[in-house]
PDB file of C-alpha atoms in Angstrom:
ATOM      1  CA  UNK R  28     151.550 -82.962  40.417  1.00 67.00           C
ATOM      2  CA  UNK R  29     150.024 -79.688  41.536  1.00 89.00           C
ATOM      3  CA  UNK R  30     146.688 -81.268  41.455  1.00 92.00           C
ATOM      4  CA  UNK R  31     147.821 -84.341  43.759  1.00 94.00           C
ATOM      5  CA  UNK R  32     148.995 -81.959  46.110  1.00 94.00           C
ATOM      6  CA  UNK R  33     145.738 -79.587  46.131  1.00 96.00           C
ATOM      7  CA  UNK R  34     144.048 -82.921  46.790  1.00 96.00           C
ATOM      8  CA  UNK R  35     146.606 -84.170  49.719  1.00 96.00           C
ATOM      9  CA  UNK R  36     146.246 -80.359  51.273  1.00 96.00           C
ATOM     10  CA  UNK R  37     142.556 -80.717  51.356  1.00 97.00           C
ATOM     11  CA  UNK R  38     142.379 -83.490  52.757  1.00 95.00           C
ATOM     12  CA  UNK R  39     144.316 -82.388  55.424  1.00 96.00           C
ATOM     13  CA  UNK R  40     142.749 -79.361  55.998  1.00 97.00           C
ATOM     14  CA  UNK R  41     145.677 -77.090  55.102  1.00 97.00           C
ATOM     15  CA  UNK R  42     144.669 -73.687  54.352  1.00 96.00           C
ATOM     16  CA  UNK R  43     147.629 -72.723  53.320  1.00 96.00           C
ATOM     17  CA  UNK R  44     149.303 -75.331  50.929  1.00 96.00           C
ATOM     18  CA  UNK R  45     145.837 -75.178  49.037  1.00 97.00           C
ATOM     19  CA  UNK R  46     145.923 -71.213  48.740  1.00 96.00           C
ATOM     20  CA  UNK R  47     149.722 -71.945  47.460  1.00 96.00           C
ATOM     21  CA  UNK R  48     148.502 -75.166  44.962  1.00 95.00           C
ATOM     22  CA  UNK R  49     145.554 -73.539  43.483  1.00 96.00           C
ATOM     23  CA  UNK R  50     147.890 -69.659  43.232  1.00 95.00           C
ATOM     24  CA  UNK R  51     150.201 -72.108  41.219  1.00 95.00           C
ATOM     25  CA  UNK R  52     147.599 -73.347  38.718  1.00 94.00           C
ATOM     26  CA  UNK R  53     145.877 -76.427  40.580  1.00 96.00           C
ATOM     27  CA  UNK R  54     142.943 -77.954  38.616  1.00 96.00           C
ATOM     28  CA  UNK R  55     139.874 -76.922  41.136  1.00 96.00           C
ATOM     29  CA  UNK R  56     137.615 -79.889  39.700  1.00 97.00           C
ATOM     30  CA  UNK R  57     140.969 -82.198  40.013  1.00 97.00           C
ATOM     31  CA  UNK R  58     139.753 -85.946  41.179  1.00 97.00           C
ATOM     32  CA  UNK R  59     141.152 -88.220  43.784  1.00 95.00           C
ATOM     33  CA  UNK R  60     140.809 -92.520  43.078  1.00 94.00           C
ATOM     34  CA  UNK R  61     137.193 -92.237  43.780  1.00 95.00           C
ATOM     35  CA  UNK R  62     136.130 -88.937  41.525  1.00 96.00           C
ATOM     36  CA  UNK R  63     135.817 -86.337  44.614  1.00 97.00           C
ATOM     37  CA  UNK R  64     137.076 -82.878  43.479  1.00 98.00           C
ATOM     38  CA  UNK R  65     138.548 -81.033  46.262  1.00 98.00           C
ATOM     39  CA  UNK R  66     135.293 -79.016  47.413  1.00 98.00           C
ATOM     40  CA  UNK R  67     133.781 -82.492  47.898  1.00 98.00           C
ATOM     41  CA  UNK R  68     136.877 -83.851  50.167  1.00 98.00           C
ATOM     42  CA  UNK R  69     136.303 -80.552  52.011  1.00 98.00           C
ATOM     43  CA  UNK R  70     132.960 -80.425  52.453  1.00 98.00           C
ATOM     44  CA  UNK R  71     132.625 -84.240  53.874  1.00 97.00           C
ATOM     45  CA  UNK R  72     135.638 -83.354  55.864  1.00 98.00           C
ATOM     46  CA  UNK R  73     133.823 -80.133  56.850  1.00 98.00           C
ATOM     47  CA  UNK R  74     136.959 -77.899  56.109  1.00 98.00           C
ATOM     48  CA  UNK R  75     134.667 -75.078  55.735  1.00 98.00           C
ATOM     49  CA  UNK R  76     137.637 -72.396  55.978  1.00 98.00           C
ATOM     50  CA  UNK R  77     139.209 -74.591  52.955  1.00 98.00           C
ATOM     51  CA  UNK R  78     135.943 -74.646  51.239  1.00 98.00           C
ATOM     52  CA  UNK R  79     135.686 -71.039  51.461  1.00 98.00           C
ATOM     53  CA  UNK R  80     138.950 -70.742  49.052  1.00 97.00           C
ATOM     54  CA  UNK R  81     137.802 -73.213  46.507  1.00 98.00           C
ATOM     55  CA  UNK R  82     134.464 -71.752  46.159  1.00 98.00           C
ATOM     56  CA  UNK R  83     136.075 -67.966  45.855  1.00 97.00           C
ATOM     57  CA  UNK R  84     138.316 -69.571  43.143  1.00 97.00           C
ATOM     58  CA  UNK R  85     135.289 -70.856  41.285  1.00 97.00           C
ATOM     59  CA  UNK R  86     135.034 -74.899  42.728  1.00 97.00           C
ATOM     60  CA  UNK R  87     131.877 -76.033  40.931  1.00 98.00           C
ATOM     61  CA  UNK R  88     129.282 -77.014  44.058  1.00 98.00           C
ATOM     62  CA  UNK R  89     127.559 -79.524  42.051  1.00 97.00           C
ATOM     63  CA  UNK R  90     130.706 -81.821  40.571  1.00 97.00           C
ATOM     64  CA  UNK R  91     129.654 -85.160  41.564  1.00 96.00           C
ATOM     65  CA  UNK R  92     131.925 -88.341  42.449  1.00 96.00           C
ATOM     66  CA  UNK R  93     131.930 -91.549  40.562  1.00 94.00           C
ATOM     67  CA  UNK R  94     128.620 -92.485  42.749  1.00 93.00           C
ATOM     68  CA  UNK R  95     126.880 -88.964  41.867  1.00 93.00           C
ATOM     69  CA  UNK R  96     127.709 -87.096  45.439  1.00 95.00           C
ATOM     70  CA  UNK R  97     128.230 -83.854  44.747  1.00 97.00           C
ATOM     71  CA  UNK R  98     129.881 -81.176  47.847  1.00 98.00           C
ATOM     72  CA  UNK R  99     126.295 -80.189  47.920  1.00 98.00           C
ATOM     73  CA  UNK R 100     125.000 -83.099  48.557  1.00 97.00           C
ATOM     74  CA  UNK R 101     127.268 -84.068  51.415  1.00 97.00           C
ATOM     75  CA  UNK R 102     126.616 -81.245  53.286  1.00 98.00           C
ATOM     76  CA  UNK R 103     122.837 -82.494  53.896  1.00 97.00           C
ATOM     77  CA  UNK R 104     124.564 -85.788  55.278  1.00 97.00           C
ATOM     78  CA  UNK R 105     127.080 -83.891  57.603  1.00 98.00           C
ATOM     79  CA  UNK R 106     124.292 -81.466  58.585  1.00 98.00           C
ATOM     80  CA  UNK R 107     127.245 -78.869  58.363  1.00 98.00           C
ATOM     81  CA  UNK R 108     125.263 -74.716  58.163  1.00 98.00           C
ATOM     82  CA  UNK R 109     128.408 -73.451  58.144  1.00 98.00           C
ATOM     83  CA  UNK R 110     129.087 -75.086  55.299  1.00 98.00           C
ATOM     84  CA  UNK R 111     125.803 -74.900  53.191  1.00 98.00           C
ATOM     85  CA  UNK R 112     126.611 -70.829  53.749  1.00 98.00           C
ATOM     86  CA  UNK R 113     130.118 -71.199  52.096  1.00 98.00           C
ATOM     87  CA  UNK R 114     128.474 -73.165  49.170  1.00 98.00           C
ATOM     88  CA  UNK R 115     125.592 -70.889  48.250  1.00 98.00           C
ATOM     89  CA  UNK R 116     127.570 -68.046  46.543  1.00 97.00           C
ATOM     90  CA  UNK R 117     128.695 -70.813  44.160  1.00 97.00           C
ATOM     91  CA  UNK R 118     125.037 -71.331  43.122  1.00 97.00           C
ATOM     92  CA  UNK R 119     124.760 -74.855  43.961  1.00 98.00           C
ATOM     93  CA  UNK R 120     120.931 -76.704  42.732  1.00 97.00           C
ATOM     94  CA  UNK R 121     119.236 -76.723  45.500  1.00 96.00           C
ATOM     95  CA  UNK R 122     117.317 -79.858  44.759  1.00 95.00           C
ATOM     96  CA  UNK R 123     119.718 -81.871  42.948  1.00 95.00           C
ATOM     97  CA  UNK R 124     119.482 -85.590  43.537  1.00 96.00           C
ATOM     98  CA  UNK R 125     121.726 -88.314  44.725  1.00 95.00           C
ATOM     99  CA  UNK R 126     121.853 -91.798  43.153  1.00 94.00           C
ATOM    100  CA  UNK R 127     118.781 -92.674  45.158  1.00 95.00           C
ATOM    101  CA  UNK R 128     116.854 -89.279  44.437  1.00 96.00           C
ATOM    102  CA  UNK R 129     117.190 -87.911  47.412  1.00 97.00           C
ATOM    103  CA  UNK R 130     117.667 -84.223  47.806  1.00 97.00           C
ATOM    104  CA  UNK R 131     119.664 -82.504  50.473  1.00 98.00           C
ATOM    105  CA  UNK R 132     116.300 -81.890  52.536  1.00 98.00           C
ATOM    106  CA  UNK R 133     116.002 -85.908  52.551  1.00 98.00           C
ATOM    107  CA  UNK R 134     119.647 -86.189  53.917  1.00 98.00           C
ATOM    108  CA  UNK R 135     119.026 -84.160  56.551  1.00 98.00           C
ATOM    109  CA  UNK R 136     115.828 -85.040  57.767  1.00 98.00           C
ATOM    110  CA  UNK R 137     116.980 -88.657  57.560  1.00 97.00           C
ATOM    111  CA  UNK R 138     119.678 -87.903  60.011  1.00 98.00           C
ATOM    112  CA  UNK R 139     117.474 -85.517  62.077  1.00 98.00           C
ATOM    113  CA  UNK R 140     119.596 -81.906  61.655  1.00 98.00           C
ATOM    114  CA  UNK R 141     117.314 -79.211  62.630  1.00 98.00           C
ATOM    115  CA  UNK R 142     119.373 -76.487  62.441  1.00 98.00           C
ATOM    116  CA  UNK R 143     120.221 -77.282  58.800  1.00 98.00           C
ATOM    117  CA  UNK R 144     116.810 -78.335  57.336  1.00 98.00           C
ATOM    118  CA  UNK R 145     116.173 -74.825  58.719  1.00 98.00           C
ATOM    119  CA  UNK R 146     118.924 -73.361  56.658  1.00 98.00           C
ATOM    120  CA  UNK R 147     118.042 -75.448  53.595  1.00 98.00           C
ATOM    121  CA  UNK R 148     114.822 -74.354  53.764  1.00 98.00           C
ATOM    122  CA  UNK R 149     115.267 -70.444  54.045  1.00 98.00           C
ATOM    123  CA  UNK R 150     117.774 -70.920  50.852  1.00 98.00           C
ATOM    124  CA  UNK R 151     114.956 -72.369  49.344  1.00 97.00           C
ATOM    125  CA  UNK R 152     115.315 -76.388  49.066  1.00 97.00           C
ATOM    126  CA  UNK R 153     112.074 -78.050  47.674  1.00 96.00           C
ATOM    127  CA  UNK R 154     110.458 -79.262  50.937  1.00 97.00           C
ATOM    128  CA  UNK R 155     108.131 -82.063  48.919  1.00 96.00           C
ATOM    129  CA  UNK R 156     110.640 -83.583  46.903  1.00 96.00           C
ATOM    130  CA  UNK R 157     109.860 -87.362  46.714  1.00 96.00           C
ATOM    131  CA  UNK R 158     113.302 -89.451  46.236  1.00 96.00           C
ATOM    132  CA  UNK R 159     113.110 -93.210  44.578  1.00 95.00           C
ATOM    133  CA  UNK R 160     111.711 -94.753  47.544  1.00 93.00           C
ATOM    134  CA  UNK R 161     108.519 -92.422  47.481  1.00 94.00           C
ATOM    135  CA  UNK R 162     109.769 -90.452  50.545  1.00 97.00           C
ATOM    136  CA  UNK R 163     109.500 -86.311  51.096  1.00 98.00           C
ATOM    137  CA  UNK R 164     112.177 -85.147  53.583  1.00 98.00           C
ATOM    138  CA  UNK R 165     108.992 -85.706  56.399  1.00 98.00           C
ATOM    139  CA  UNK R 166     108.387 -89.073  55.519  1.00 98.00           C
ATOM    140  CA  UNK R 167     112.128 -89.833  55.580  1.00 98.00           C
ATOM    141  CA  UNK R 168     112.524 -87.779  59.077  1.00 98.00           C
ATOM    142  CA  UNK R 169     109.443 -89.925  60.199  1.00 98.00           C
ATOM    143  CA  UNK R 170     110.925 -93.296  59.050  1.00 97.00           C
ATOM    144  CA  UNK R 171     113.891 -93.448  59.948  1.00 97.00           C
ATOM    145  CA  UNK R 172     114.148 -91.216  62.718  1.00 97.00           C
ATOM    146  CA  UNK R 173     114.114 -92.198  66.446  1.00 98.00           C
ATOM    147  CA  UNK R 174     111.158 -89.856  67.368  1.00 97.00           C
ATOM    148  CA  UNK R 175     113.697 -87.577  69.552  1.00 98.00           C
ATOM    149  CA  UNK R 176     113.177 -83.993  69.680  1.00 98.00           C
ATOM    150  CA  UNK R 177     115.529 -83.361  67.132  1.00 98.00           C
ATOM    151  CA  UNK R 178     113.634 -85.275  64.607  1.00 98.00           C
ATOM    152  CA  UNK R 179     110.415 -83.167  66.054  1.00 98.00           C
ATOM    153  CA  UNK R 180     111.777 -80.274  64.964  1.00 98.00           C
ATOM    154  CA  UNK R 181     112.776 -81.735  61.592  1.00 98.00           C
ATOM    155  CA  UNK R 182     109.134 -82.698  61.672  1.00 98.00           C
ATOM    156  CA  UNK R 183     107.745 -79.065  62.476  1.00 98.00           C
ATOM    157  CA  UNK R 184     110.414 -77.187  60.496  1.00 98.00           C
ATOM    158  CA  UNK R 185     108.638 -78.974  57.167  1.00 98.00           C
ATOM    159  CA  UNK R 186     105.295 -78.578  58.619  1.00 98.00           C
ATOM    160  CA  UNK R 187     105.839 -74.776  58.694  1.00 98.00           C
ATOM    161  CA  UNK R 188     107.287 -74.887  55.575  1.00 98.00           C
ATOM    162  CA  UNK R 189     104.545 -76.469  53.896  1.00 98.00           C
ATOM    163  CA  UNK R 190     105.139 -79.977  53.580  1.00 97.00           C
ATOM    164  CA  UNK R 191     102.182 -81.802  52.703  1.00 96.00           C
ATOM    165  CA  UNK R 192     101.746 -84.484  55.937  1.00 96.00           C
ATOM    166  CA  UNK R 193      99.338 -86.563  53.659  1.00 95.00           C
ATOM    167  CA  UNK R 194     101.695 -87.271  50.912  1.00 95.00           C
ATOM    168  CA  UNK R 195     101.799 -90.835  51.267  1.00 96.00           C
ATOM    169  CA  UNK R 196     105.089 -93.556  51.068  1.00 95.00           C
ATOM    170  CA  UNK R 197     104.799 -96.348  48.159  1.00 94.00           C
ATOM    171  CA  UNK R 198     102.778 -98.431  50.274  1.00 94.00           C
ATOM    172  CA  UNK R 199     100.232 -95.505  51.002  1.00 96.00           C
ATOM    173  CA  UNK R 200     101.255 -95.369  54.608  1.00 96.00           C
ATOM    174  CA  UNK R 201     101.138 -90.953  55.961  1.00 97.00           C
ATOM    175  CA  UNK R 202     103.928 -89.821  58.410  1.00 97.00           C
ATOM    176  CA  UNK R 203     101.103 -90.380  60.727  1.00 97.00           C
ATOM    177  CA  UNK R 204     100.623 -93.475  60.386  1.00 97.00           C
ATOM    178  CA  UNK R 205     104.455 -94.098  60.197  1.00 97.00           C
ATOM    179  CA  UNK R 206     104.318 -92.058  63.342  1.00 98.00           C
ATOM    180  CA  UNK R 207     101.840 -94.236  65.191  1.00 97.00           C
ATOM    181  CA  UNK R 208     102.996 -97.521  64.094  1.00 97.00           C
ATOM    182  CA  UNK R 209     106.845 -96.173  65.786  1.00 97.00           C
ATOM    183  CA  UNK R 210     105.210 -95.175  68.818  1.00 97.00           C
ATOM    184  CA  UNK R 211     106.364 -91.813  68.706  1.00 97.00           C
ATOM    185  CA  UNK R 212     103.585 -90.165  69.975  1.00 96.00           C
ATOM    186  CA  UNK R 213     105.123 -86.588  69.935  1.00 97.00           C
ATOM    187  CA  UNK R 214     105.390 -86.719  66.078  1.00 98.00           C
ATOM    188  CA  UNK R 215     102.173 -88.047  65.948  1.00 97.00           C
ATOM    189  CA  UNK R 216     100.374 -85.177  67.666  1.00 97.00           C
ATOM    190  CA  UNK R 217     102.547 -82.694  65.457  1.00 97.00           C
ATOM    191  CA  UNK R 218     101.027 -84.915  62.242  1.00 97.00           C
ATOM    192  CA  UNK R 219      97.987 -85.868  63.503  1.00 92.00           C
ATOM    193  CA  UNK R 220      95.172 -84.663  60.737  1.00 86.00           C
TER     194      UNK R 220
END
């Protein structure tokens, strides 16, 4: 019963009642119908003051759901710094994978979130990862972004970082040419070799 209820008060982004559930013996890796533990419901919900008393009570970072996201993970997809900073002190692996290989870099240069590939980076995320479709975090910021300057300074982030622009996609295609075949001539002169 406790555990229902340290899942309802996360959920709901009560402080309190979780402080009170996990004082009076909640399970911190408890799961809700679809396997998230309550530092995964708080970190997609971006409850980072919640988060912040799961981690201190030892949450596990890295406890994925019954598709393999892990709180981790979904802070790449919610683009969330203040939450990646809450999540470090649990030791989370900076390059684990979802179920499509993709890293946390990926997920946010997919979705074009400067300010946390920045963070990412300086913690010390793998900036060449390849996921299962062949794409680094700069091919994937390339692909699927919309050329904006957000995704330009996804783009130059990496760059400074080191990311190898002439890692090429399956199909051999650079973020270049990915670049110039989008029209987005901006990335294109940050790329261009």
């Amino acid at each position: 019963m406790r555990d229902e209820e340290l899942l309802t008060a996360v959920a709901s982004g009560d402080a309190v009642a979780v402080r009170e559930a996990v004082t009076e013996g909640a399970w911190l890796e408890a799961r809700d119908a679809r396997g998230r533990t309550p530092l995964l419901l708080a970190a997609a919900a971006d409850h980072v003051d919640v988060a912040q008393l799961l981690v201190s009570a030892g949450a596990d970072p890295d406890a994925p759901d019954h598709q393999g996201d892990t709180p981790w993970l979904v802070t790449g997809v919610t683009g969330s710094v203040a939450m990646l900073r809450v999540l470090l002190p649990a030791g989370p692996d900076l390059d684990h994978v979802n179920r499509d290989g993709a890293t946390v870099l990926i997920l946010a240069g997919e979705r074009g979130h400067a300010d946390y590939v920045r963070a990412a980076l300086e913690a010390g995320a793998a900036v060449d990862h390849t996921d299962d479709q062949g794409l680094t975090a700069l091919l994937k910021a390339v692909v699927a972004g919309d050329g904006s300057e957000r995704y330009q300074e996804v783009v130059r982030l990496l760059l400074a970082a080191g990311a190898d622009p002439r890692h090429p996609d399956r199909d051999g295609m650079t973020a270049f040419e990915h670049a110039v075949a989008k029209r987005h001539l901006e990335i294109a002169a940050l790329l261009r070799p």
